[in-house]
Coordinates of C-alpha atoms and ligand atoms in Angstrom, one line a residue:
M828 CA -32.3 -5.2 -29.5
S829 CA -30.2 -2.8 -27.4
H830 CA -28.6 -3.8 -24.1
S831 CA -28.4 -1.4 -21.2
A832 CA -26.6 -3.5 -18.6
A833 CA -23.1 -2.3 -17.7
P834 CA -20.3 -4.5 -19.0
I835 CA -18.5 -6.8 -16.6
I836 CA -14.8 -6.1 -16.7
T837 CA -12.2 -8.3 -15.0
V838 CA -8.9 -7.1 -13.7
Q839 CA -7.2 -9.1 -16.5
Q840 CA -9.1 -7.2 -19.2
H841 CA -8.4 -4.0 -17.5
I842 CA -4.7 -4.7 -17.3
L843 CA -4.5 -5.6 -20.9
Q844 CA -6.0 -2.2 -21.8
D845 CA -3.6 -0.4 -19.5
Q846 CA -0.7 -2.3 -20.9
Q847 CA -1.1 -0.3 -24.1
R848 CA 0.6 2.5 -22.1
F849 CA 3.8 0.4 -22.2
P850 CA 4.8 0.1 -25.8
G851 CA 6.8 -3.0 -26.6
S852 CA 5.8 -4.8 -23.4
S853 CA 4.0 -7.4 -25.4
G854 CA 2.0 -9.0 -22.7
E855 CA 4.7 -9.3 -20.1
F856 CA 3.3 -6.6 -17.9
S857 CA -0.1 -8.1 -17.7
W858 CA 1.5 -11.5 -17.1
L859 CA 3.5 -9.9 -14.2
L860 CA 0.4 -8.4 -12.6
S861 CA -1.5 -11.6 -13.0
G862 CA 1.2 -13.2 -10.7
I863 CA 0.2 -10.7 -8.0
T864 CA -3.6 -11.2 -8.5
M865 CA -3.1 -15.0 -8.3
A866 CA -1.0 -14.8 -5.1
T867 CA -3.6 -12.5 -3.4
K868 CA -6.4 -14.9 -4.2
L869 CA -4.4 -17.7 -2.5
I870 CA -3.6 -15.4 0.4
Q871 CA -7.2 -14.3 0.8
A872 CA -8.4 -18.0 0.8
K873 CA -6.0 -18.7 3.6
V874 CA -7.0 -15.5 5.5
R875 CA -10.6 -16.4 5.3
R876 CA -9.9 -19.8 7.0
A877 CA -7.5 -18.4 9.6
G878 CA -9.7 -19.3 12.5
L879 CA -10.2 -22.9 11.2
N880 CA -6.5 -23.4 10.6
D881 CA -5.8 -22.7 14.2
M882 CA -8.5 -25.2 15.2
L883 CA -7.0 -27.9 13.0
G884 CA -3.5 -27.7 14.3
A885 CA -1.2 -25.5 16.3
K886 CA 1.6 -23.6 14.6
G887 CA 4.5 -25.8 13.7
E888 CA 2.3 -28.9 13.8
I889 CA 0.9 -31.0 11.0
N890 CA -2.7 -30.4 10.3
V891 CA -5.3 -32.7 8.8
Q892 CA -4.2 -32.0 5.2
G893 CA -0.7 -32.9 6.1
E894 CA 0.6 -29.4 5.8
I895 CA 2.8 -27.8 8.4
Q896 CA 1.0 -24.9 10.0
Q897 CA 2.7 -21.6 9.1
K898 CA 2.2 -18.2 10.2
L899 CA 0.1 -16.4 7.7
D900 CA 2.6 -13.7 6.9
V901 CA 5.2 -16.4 6.1
Y902 CA 2.7 -18.2 4.0
S903 CA 1.8 -15.0 2.1
N904 CA 5.4 -14.2 1.5
E905 CA 6.1 -17.6 0.0
V906 CA 3.0 -17.5 -2.2
L907 CA 4.0 -14.2 -3.6
I908 CA 7.5 -15.4 -4.3
Q909 CA 6.2 -18.6 -5.9
C910 CA 3.7 -16.8 -8.1
L911 CA 6.1 -14.0 -9.1
S912 CA 9.2 -16.1 -9.7
A913 CA 7.4 -17.8 -12.6
R914 CA 7.4 -14.5 -14.5
E915 CA 10.5 -14.1 -16.7
S916 CA 10.1 -10.4 -16.8
I917 CA 10.9 -10.1 -13.0
G918 CA 14.6 -9.9 -12.0
V919 CA 14.3 -8.8 -8.3
L920 CA 11.8 -9.3 -5.6
A921 CA 12.0 -7.5 -2.2
S922 CA 9.7 -8.2 0.7
E923 CA 9.1 -7.0 4.2
E924 CA 9.7 -10.6 5.3
D925 CA 13.2 -10.9 3.8
E926 CA 16.2 -9.0 4.8
R927 CA 17.7 -8.8 1.3
P928 CA 16.3 -8.7 -2.2
L929 CA 15.8 -12.0 -3.9
L930 CA 17.2 -12.5 -7.3
V931 CA 15.1 -14.4 -9.8
H932 CA 15.9 -15.4 -13.4
Q933 CA 19.5 -14.6 -12.9
G934 CA 21.2 -13.5 -16.1
S935 CA 18.0 -13.3 -18.1
E936 CA 17.9 -10.4 -20.5
Q937 CA 14.1 -10.3 -20.2
A938 CA 14.3 -9.5 -16.5
R939 CA 13.2 -5.9 -16.5
Y940 CA 11.1 -5.3 -13.4
A941 CA 11.5 -5.4 -9.7
V942 CA 8.5 -6.0 -7.4
V943 CA 8.6 -4.8 -3.8
F944 CA 5.8 -6.0 -1.4
D945 CA 4.6 -6.3 2.1
P946 CA 2.9 -9.7 1.9
L947 CA 0.6 -9.3 4.9
D948 CA 0.4 -5.9 6.4
G949 CA -1.3 -5.4 9.7
S950 CA -0.9 -9.1 10.6
S951 CA -1.4 -8.5 14.3
N952 CA -5.1 -7.9 13.3
I953 CA -5.4 -11.5 12.0
D954 CA -6.1 -13.0 15.5
V955 CA -9.0 -10.7 16.0
N956 CA -10.6 -11.0 12.6
V957 CA -9.9 -7.5 11.5
S958 CA -8.9 -6.4 8.0
V959 CA -5.3 -7.0 6.8
G960 CA -3.8 -6.4 3.4
T961 CA -1.0 -6.9 0.8
T962 CA 0.9 -3.9 -0.7
F963 CA 3.0 -3.9 -3.8
S964 CA 5.1 -1.6 -5.9
I965 CA 6.6 -2.3 -9.3
L966 CA 9.8 -0.6 -10.6
R967 CA 11.7 -0.8 -13.8
R968 CA 15.3 -2.0 -13.8
P969 CA 17.4 1.2 -14.0
E970 CA 19.4 1.8 -17.1
G971 CA 22.7 0.0 -17.1
V972 CA 22.2 -1.8 -13.7
G973 CA 22.9 -5.5 -13.7
L974 CA 21.7 -8.4 -11.6
D975 CA 24.9 -8.2 -9.5
D976 CA 23.4 -5.1 -7.9
P977 CA 19.8 -5.9 -6.9
Q978 CA 19.7 -3.1 -4.3
K979 CA 19.9 -0.5 -7.1
W980 CA 16.8 -2.0 -8.8
V981 CA 14.7 -1.2 -5.7
L982 CA 16.4 1.9 -4.2
Q983 CA 14.5 4.3 -6.5
P984 CA 12.2 7.1 -5.4
G985 CA 8.5 6.3 -5.4
A986 CA 8.0 8.7 -8.3
K987 CA 9.6 6.0 -10.5
Q988 CA 7.0 3.4 -9.7
I989 CA 5.4 2.2 -12.9
A990 CA 2.6 0.5 -11.0
A991 CA 1.5 0.1 -7.4
G992 CA -1.4 -1.1 -5.4
Y993 CA -2.8 -3.2 -2.6
V994 CA -5.4 -5.8 -1.7
V995 CA -7.5 -5.4 1.4
Y996 CA -8.8 -8.6 2.9
G997 CA -11.8 -7.0 4.6
S998 CA -15.5 -7.8 4.6
S999 CA -14.8 -8.4 0.9
T1000 CA -11.5 -8.7 -0.9
I1001 CA -10.7 -5.6 -2.9
L1002 CA -7.7 -5.0 -5.2
V1003 CA -6.8 -1.3 -5.9
Y1004 CA -4.1 -0.5 -8.4
S1005 CA -2.7 2.2 -10.6
V1006 CA -0.3 2.2 -13.5
G1007 CA -0.2 6.0 -13.4
N1008 CA -3.5 6.3 -15.3
G1009 CA -5.9 6.8 -12.4
V1010 CA -6.9 4.4 -9.6
H1011 CA -9.2 1.4 -10.1
G1012 CA -10.7 -0.9 -7.7
F1013 CA -11.8 -4.5 -8.2
T1014 CA -13.9 -6.7 -5.9
L1015 CA -13.2 -10.4 -5.8
D1016 CA -16.2 -12.5 -6.6
P1017 CA -15.4 -15.5 -4.5
S1018 CA -17.9 -17.7 -6.2
V1019 CA -15.9 -17.6 -9.5
G1020 CA -12.5 -16.4 -8.2
A1021 CA -12.4 -13.3 -10.4
Y1022 CA -11.6 -9.7 -9.5
I1023 CA -14.4 -7.6 -11.1
L1024 CA -14.1 -3.8 -11.7
S1025 CA -16.3 -2.3 -9.0
H1026 CA -14.6 1.1 -8.4
P1027 CA -13.5 2.7 -11.7
N1028 CA -11.5 6.0 -11.6
M1029 CA -11.4 6.4 -7.9
R1030 CA -11.1 9.9 -6.7
M1031 CA -10.3 10.9 -3.1
P1032 CA -12.9 13.4 -1.8
E1033 CA -11.5 17.0 -1.5
Q1034 CA -12.2 16.8 2.3
G1035 CA -13.4 14.1 4.6
K1036 CA -14.8 13.7 8.1
Y1037 CA -12.2 11.5 9.8
Y1038 CA -8.7 11.6 10.9
S1039 CA -6.8 8.4 11.5
V1040 CA -3.8 8.1 13.8
N1041 CA -2.7 6.0 16.8
E1042 CA -3.7 8.7 19.4
A1043 CA -2.2 6.7 22.3
Y1044 CA 1.2 8.0 21.2
R1045 CA 0.0 11.6 21.0
D1046 CA 2.2 12.9 23.8
N1047 CA 5.2 11.7 21.9
F1048 CA 4.3 13.4 18.6
P1049 CA 6.0 16.7 17.8
P1050 CA 4.0 19.6 19.3
R1051 CA 2.8 20.8 15.9
Y1052 CA 1.3 17.4 15.1
Q1053 CA -0.6 17.6 18.4
Q1054 CA -1.9 21.0 17.6
Y1055 CA -2.9 19.9 14.1
L1056 CA -5.0 17.1 15.6
D1057 CA -6.6 19.8 17.8
R1058 CA -7.4 21.9 14.7
L1059 CA -9.1 18.9 13.1
R1060 CA -11.2 18.3 16.3
N1061 CA -12.1 21.9 17.1
G1062 CA -13.7 22.7 13.8
T1063 CA -10.9 25.0 12.3
L1064 CA -11.3 23.2 9.0
G1065 CA -15.1 23.8 8.9
H1066 CA -16.3 20.9 11.0
A1067 CA -15.3 18.8 13.9
Y1068 CA -13.6 15.6 12.8
A1069 CA -14.3 12.1 14.2
S1070 CA -11.6 9.5 14.4
R1071 CA -11.2 6.1 12.9
Y1072 CA -8.1 3.9 13.4
I1073 CA -7.9 0.2 12.5
G1074 CA -4.2 -0.4 12.9
S1075 CA -3.9 -1.9 9.4
M1076 CA -2.5 0.7 7.1
V1077 CA -4.1 -0.8 4.0
A1078 CA -7.6 -0.7 5.6
D1079 CA -7.0 2.7 7.1
F1080 CA -5.8 4.0 3.7
H1081 CA -8.7 2.3 1.9
R1082 CA -11.2 4.2 4.0
T1083 CA -9.3 7.4 3.5
L1084 CA -9.2 6.9 -0.3
L1085 CA -13.0 6.3 -0.4
K1086 CA -14.2 8.8 2.3
G1087 CA -11.4 11.4 2.4
G1088 CA -9.8 12.7 5.5
V1089 CA -6.2 12.2 6.7
F1090 CA -4.2 9.2 7.9
L1091 CA -1.0 9.9 9.9
Y1092 CA 1.8 7.8 11.3
P1093 CA 3.9 10.6 12.8
P1094 CA 7.4 10.6 14.1
T1095 CA 7.6 10.0 17.8
A1096 CA 10.3 10.7 20.4
E1097 CA 11.6 7.1 20.2
N1098 CA 10.9 6.6 16.5
P1099 CA 11.7 9.8 14.6
D1100 CA 11.0 8.0 11.3
G1101 CA 7.7 6.6 12.5
K1102 CA 7.0 2.9 11.9
L1103 CA 5.9 2.5 8.3
R1104 CA 8.3 1.4 5.6
L1105 CA 9.0 3.6 2.7
L1106 CA 9.4 1.2 -0.2
Y1107 CA 6.5 -1.2 0.3
E1108 CA 4.1 0.7 2.6
A1109 CA 4.4 4.5 2.1
N1110 CA 5.3 4.5 -1.6
P1111 CA 2.4 2.5 -3.0
V1112 CA 0.0 4.4 -0.9
A1113 CA 1.5 7.7 -1.9
F1114 CA 1.3 6.8 -5.6
L1115 CA -2.3 5.8 -5.3
A1116 CA -3.2 8.9 -3.2
E1117 CA -1.7 11.2 -5.8
Q1118 CA -3.3 9.4 -8.7
A1119 CA -6.6 9.8 -6.9
G1120 CA -6.2 13.5 -6.4
G1121 CA -4.8 13.4 -2.8
T1122 CA -1.4 14.2 -1.3
A1123 CA 1.2 12.2 0.6
I1124 CA 4.1 13.7 2.6
D1125 CA 6.6 12.5 5.2
G1126 CA 5.8 15.5 7.3
T1127 CA 8.0 17.8 5.3
R1128 CA 8.6 16.3 1.8
R1129 CA 6.6 14.7 -0.9
V1130 CA 6.9 10.9 -0.2
L1131 CA 7.4 10.1 -3.8
D1132 CA 10.5 12.3 -4.0
I1133 CA 12.4 10.5 -1.2
Q1134 CA 15.6 8.8 -2.4
P1135 CA 15.7 5.5 -0.4
E1136 CA 19.0 4.6 1.2
S1137 CA 18.0 1.1 2.4
I1138 CA 15.3 -1.4 1.6
H1139 CA 13.6 -1.5 5.0
Q1140 CA 13.9 2.2 5.8
R1141 CA 11.0 3.8 7.6
T1142 CA 9.3 7.1 7.0
P1143 CA 6.7 9.2 8.8
L1144 CA 3.5 9.4 6.7
V1145 CA 0.7 12.0 6.4
V1146 CA -1.6 11.1 3.5
G1147 CA -5.1 12.1 2.6
S1148 CA -7.4 14.7 1.0
R1149 CA -6.3 18.0 -0.4
V1150 CA -8.0 20.2 2.2
E1151 CA -6.5 18.4 5.2
L1152 CA -3.1 18.2 3.7
A1153 CA -3.1 21.8 2.6
D1154 CA -3.9 22.8 6.2
F1155 CA -1.1 20.5 7.4
E1156 CA 1.4 22.1 5.1
R1157 CA 0.3 25.6 6.1
F1158 CA 0.1 25.0 9.8
V1159 CA 2.8 22.5 10.5
L1160 CA 5.4 23.3 7.9
E1161 CA 5.1 27.1 7.9
P1162 CA 4.2 27.8 11.5
E1163 CA 5.4 31.4 11.4
T1164 CA 2.7 32.5 9.0
P1165 CA 0.3 35.0 10.6
Q1166 CA -2.7 32.7 9.8
A1167 CA -1.2 29.8 11.7
V1168 CA -0.1 31.9 14.7
A1169 CA -3.5 33.7 14.9
S1170 CA -5.4 30.5 15.1
E1171 CA -3.3 29.0 18.0
Ligands
AHM1578 P1 3.3 -4.6 10.2 O1 4.0 -4.5 8.9 O2 4.2 -5.3 11.2 O3 2.0 -5.3 10.2 O4 3.1 -3.1 10.8 C1 2.5 -2.2 10.0 C2 1.2 -1.8 10.6 C3 0.4 -0.9 9.7 O5 -0.5 -1.7 9.0 C4 -0.3 0.0 10.7 O6 -0.6 1.2 10.1 C5 0.7 0.1 11.8 O7 1.5 -1.0 11.8 C6 0.0 0.3 13.1 O8 1.0 0.5 14.1 P2 0.6 0.9 15.6 O9 0.1 -0.3 16.3 O10 1.9 1.4 16.2 O11 -0.5 2.0 15.5
MG1579 MG1 3.7 -4.0 7.1

């Protein structure tokens, strides 16, 4: 008897297949990634109960379970560190929440990877029940660099990421990751606690209908960015765009990945480097965008080519579909071309 139903694939099975791309890794890479998936399941459980936690005890107080109430971003950070520091293959962890990188398994020869993450991005949205997320980026220990210099493990251009991804805690919990072999999305089935492949081989549409930017800051954007937004609105790219802005990068990017369009966090007069962090916000998103057929630039350069100078450095970000990004590059980066001038 033949069976026509599609197979059910969990993220663990998928990672094991992907791992064959890393000869000699003998299971350690899938073990590492399973630390991330475990942590995000714990985080999502806490996020889902956020309103109840507030009800059961104010921050800093002891709740009915005897736990001290913690801010969710602090909790998320600790959970990731707890889950990842059990993996012998990891030597360095760097988080948005910690000023310096954290050393784990000091002296272990097996420690070959660094993991950089933002444990709870967009956390100001928690109070109003709007999507938040976790982002992560995995780097290989550079040749000849020891544990005495953890900064060097993580200060590598995004093009060196061997894996990156995010989890969006939205109306469902979705994990999206890539090991440089396409982008794949998994939806958490909360009844069994497993991430199930729901979005294989994600491709960003060539063009979308939305732009996504905090337009309240528009007057402070460089003039060319302002004019670019006008082009999107006035139909220069073939249709008039609508806007969508959640204020959680992970959620705004997730929509851009699925529906196409462009997400921007431009430089402003006060913040010439924008707001987003290069290592654990822009880099994972840029890696996924490129893997899905999109483009990510900092306004002038490819994000993945930027050599980071410090762990928490910021970068402007323009990421999205090919058509929107090609127009950005033509219009904003080469403003002297006759085409750009003619359409002003
Ligand atoms: P956070 O890491 O403090 O949560 O800040 C990052 C968030 C991003 O998720 C989002 O894209 C951006 O801040 C929104 O900033 P703004 O309110 O300036 O538009
Ligand atoms: Mg953040």
